[in-house]
XYZ file of C-alpha atoms in Angstrom:
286
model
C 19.308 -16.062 114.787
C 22.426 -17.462 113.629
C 26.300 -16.088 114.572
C 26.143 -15.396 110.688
C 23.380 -13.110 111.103
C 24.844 -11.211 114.017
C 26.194 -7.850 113.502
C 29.918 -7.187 114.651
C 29.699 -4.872 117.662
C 30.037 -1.024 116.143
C 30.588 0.258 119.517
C 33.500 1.206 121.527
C 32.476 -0.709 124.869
C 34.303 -3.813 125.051
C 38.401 -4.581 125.965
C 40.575 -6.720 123.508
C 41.230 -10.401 124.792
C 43.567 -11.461 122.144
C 45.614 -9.106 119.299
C 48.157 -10.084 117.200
C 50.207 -7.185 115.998
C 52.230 -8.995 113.664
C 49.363 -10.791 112.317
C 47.493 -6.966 112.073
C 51.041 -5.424 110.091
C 50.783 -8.513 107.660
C 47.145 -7.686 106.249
C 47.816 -4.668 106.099
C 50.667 -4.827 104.320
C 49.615 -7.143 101.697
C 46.316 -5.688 101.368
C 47.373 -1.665 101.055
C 46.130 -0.408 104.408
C 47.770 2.580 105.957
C 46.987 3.894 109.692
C 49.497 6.427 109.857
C 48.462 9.647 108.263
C 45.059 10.589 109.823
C 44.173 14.238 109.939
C 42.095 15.806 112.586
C 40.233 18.520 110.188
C 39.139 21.846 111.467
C 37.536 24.802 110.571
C 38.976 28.158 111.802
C 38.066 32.206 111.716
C 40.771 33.578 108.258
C 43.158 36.394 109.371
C 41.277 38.866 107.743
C 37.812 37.630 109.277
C 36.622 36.792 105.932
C 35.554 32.853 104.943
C 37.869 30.460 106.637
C 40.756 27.920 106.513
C 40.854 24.719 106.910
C 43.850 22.693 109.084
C 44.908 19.577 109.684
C 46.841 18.172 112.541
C 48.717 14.489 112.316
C 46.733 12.300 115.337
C 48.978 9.311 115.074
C 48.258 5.956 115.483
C 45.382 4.040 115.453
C 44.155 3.263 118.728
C 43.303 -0.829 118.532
C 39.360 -0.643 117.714
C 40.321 1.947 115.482
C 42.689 -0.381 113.464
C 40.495 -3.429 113.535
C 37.243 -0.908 111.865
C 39.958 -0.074 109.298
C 41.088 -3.554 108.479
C 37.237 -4.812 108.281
C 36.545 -1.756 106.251
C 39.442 -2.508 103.638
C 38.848 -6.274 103.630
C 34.938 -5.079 103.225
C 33.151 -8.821 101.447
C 36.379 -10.591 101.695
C 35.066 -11.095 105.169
C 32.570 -13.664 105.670
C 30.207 -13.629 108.374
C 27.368 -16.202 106.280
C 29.725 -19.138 105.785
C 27.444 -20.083 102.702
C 29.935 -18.894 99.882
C 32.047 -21.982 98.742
C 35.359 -22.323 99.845
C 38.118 -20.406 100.554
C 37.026 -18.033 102.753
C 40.604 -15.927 103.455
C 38.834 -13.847 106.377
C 35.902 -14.412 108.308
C 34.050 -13.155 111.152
C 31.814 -12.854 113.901
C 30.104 -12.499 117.563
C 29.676 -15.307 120.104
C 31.128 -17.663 122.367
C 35.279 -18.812 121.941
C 36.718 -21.572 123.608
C 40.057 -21.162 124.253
C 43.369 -23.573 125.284
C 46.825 -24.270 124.737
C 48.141 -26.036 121.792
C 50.810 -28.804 121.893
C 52.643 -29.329 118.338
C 55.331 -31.893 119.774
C 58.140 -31.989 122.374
C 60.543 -29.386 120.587
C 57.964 -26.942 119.509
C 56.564 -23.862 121.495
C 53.086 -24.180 122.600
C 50.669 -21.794 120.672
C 47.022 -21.274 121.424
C 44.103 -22.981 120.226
C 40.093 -21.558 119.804
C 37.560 -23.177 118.847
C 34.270 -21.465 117.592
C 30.980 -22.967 116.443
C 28.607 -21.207 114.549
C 25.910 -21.833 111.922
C 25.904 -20.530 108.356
C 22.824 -18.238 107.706
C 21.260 -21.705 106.408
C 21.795 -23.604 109.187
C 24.577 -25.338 108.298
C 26.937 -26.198 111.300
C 30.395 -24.611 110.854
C 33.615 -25.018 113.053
C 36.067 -22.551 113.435
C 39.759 -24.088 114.615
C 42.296 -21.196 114.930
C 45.796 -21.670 115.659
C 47.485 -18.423 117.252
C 50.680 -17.267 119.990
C 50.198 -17.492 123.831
C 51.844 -14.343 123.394
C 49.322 -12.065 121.874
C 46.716 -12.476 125.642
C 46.491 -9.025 126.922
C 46.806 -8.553 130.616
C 46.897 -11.833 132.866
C 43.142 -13.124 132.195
C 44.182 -15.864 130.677
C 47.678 -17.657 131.918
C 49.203 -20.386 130.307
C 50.454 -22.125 133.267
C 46.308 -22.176 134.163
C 46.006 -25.082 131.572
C 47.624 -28.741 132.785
C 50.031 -30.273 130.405
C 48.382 -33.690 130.658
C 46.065 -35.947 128.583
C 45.818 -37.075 124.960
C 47.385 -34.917 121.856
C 47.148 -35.641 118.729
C 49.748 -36.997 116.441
C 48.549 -34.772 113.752
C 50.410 -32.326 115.341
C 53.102 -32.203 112.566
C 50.712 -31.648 109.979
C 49.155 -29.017 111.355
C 52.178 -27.156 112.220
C 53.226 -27.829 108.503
C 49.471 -26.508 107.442
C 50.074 -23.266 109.308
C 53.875 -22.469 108.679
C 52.622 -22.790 104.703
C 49.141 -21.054 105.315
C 47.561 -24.214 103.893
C 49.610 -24.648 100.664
C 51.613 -27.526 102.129
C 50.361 -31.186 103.226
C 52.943 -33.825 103.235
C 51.250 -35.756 105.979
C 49.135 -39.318 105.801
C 46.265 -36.710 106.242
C 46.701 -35.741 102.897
C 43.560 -34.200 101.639
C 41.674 -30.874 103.172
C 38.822 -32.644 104.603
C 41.260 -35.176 106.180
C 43.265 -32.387 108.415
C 40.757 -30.148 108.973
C 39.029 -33.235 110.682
C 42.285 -33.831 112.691
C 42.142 -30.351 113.512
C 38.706 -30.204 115.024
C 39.388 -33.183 116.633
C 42.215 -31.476 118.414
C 40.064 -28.329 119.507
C 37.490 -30.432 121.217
C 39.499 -33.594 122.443
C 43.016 -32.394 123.425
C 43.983 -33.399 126.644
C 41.237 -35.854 127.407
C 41.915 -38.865 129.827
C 40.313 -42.277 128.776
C 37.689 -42.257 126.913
C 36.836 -38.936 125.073
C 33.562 -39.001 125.149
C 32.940 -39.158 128.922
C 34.356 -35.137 128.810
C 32.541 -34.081 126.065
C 30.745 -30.627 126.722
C 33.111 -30.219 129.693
C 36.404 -28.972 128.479
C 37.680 -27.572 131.797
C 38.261 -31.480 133.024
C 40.457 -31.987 130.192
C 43.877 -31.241 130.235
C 45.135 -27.559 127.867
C 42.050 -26.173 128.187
C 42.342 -22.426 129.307
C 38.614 -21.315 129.203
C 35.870 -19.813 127.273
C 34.601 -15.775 126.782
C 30.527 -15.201 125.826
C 29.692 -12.622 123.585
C 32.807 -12.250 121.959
C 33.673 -10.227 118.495
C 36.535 -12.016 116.702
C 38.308 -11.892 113.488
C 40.709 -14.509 111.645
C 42.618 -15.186 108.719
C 41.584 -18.644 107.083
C 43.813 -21.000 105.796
C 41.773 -23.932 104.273
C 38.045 -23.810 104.281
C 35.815 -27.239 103.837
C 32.560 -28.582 103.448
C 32.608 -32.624 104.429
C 31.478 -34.766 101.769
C 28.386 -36.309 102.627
C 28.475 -39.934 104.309
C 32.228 -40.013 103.710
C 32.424 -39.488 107.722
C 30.578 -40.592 110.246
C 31.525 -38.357 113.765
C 29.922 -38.770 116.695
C 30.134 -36.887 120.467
C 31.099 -33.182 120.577
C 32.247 -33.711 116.533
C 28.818 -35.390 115.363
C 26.956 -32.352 113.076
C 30.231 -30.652 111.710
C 29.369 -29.996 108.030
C 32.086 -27.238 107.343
C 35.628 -26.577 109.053
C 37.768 -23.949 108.672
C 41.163 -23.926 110.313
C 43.505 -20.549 110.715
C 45.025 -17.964 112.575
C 43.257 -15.755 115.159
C 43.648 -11.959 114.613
C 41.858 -10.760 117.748
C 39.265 -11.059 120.035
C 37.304 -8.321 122.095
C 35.089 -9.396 124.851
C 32.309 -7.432 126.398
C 33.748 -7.043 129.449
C 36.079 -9.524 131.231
C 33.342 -10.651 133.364
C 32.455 -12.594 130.227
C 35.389 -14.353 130.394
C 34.858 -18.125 132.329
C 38.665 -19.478 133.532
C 38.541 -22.714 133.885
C 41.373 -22.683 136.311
C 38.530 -21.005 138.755
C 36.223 -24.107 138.016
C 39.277 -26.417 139.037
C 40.424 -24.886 141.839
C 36.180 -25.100 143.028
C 35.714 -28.827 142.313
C 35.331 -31.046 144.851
C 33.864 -34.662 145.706
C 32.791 -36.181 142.257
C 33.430 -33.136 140.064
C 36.860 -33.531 141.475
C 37.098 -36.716 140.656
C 36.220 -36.203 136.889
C 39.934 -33.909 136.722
C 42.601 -36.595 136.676
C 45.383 -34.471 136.834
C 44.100 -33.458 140.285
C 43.863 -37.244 141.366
């Protein structure tokens, strides 16, 4: 079964990873959603103990799995979970695993955070998820950013990127000036930042590269998509971790809820365990 065939968790069992409350007030906002105003209804005895009454009683906010039912709820098809439709998506989806790291956009900017999902469109078609969010918005201290070394390659894309998100893809004044060219440089970024040497001799082990924060199974996760892609076919020829991308969509991450944070893999743990030659495969711990 494919992430695109996966139901979102309906449940309440689960604690929020990531949120992003300005993110949340923005989509709401433009999209007409109000979560102030509930009423509790209830039903009680008339005075005269004839028929009844009904009351209502404010019950404030929205606790935060209540707001993120709303906002799927509003949003409703606008949200894709099959990844088949053509592009743009503006919101997608989903359950499964999220890799997660710090992003460097040059010396004078503040480092964000980067995920990186992979799924598969309900037709097989592979699809990569790069999402571009806020240290910040990491409840509790699961995740730290001074967990993830500040060494290894970056990419010089970094600028265009940055200029991508500030304009929520309506801006590209870079060399990488076509969709498919960025959104490239951005999956390169998600699976490559803060290797040493060659790339390839980390690939499938992101917690020896440099960034790299950790990964959480099972994981329900919404985001706000900027530019969506398919590649064109034999225009690019990837290979390693990037070999089988067919369509990339970079944005913003709005939350993620784990099942539990035993799901939740720090790679600082696996670092801090390494010895003899899986120590040797960390250079920043040479």
């Amino acid at each position: 079964m494919t992430q695109g065939e996966l139901a979102v968790r309906g449940d309440g069992v689960g604690s929020y990873l990531y949120w992003s409350d300005r993110r949340v007030a923005a989509i709401a906002s433009d999209n007409g959603i109000n979560f102030k105003g509930r009423f509790n209804w209830a039903v009680k005895a008339a005075p005269q103990g004839v028929g009844a009454e009904v009351s209502n009683k404010d019950r404030g906010d929205l606790s935060r799995f209540e707001t993120a039912r709303e906002i799927e709820k509003a949003l409703g098809a606008h949200a894709t979970v099959a990844f088949d439709a053509p592009p743009r998506a503006r919101f997608a989806k989903g359950v499964g695993q999220v890799h997660m790291a710090r992003f460097t956009a040059g010396p004078e900017r503040d480092k964000g955070a980067l995920f990186h999902i992979r799924t598969a469109s309900v037709r097989g078609q592979q699809v990569d998820l790069v999402l571009f969010g806020s240290m910040d918005n990491f409840l509790g201290r699961v995740l730290r950013p001074e967990d993830a070394p500040e060494t290894g390659w970056f990419s010089s894309a970094w600028y265009a990127i940055a200029e991508l998100l500030e304009s929520r893809g309506r801006e590209n004044t870079s060399q990488w000036d076509d969709p498919e060219s960025l959104s490239v440089e951005a999956l390169k970024v998600a699976l490559y930042q803060g290797s040493s040497g060659d790339q390839g001799e980390q690939d499938g082990q992101p917690w020896t590269r440099g960034y790299t924060l950790g990964h959480a199974d099972d994981s329900e996760w919404f985001a706000q998509i900027y530019t969506a892609v398919v590649l064109t076919e034999d225009r690019w020829h990837l290979r390693g971790s990037m070999s089988g991308a067919q369509r990339i969509l970079v944005g913003a991450p709005v939350w993620v809820r784990t099942a539990s944070q035993a799901s939740v893999t720090r790679y600082a743990d696996l670092r801090s365990r390494a010895t003899g030659a899986d120590r040797r495969r960390l250079p920043f711990l040479r």
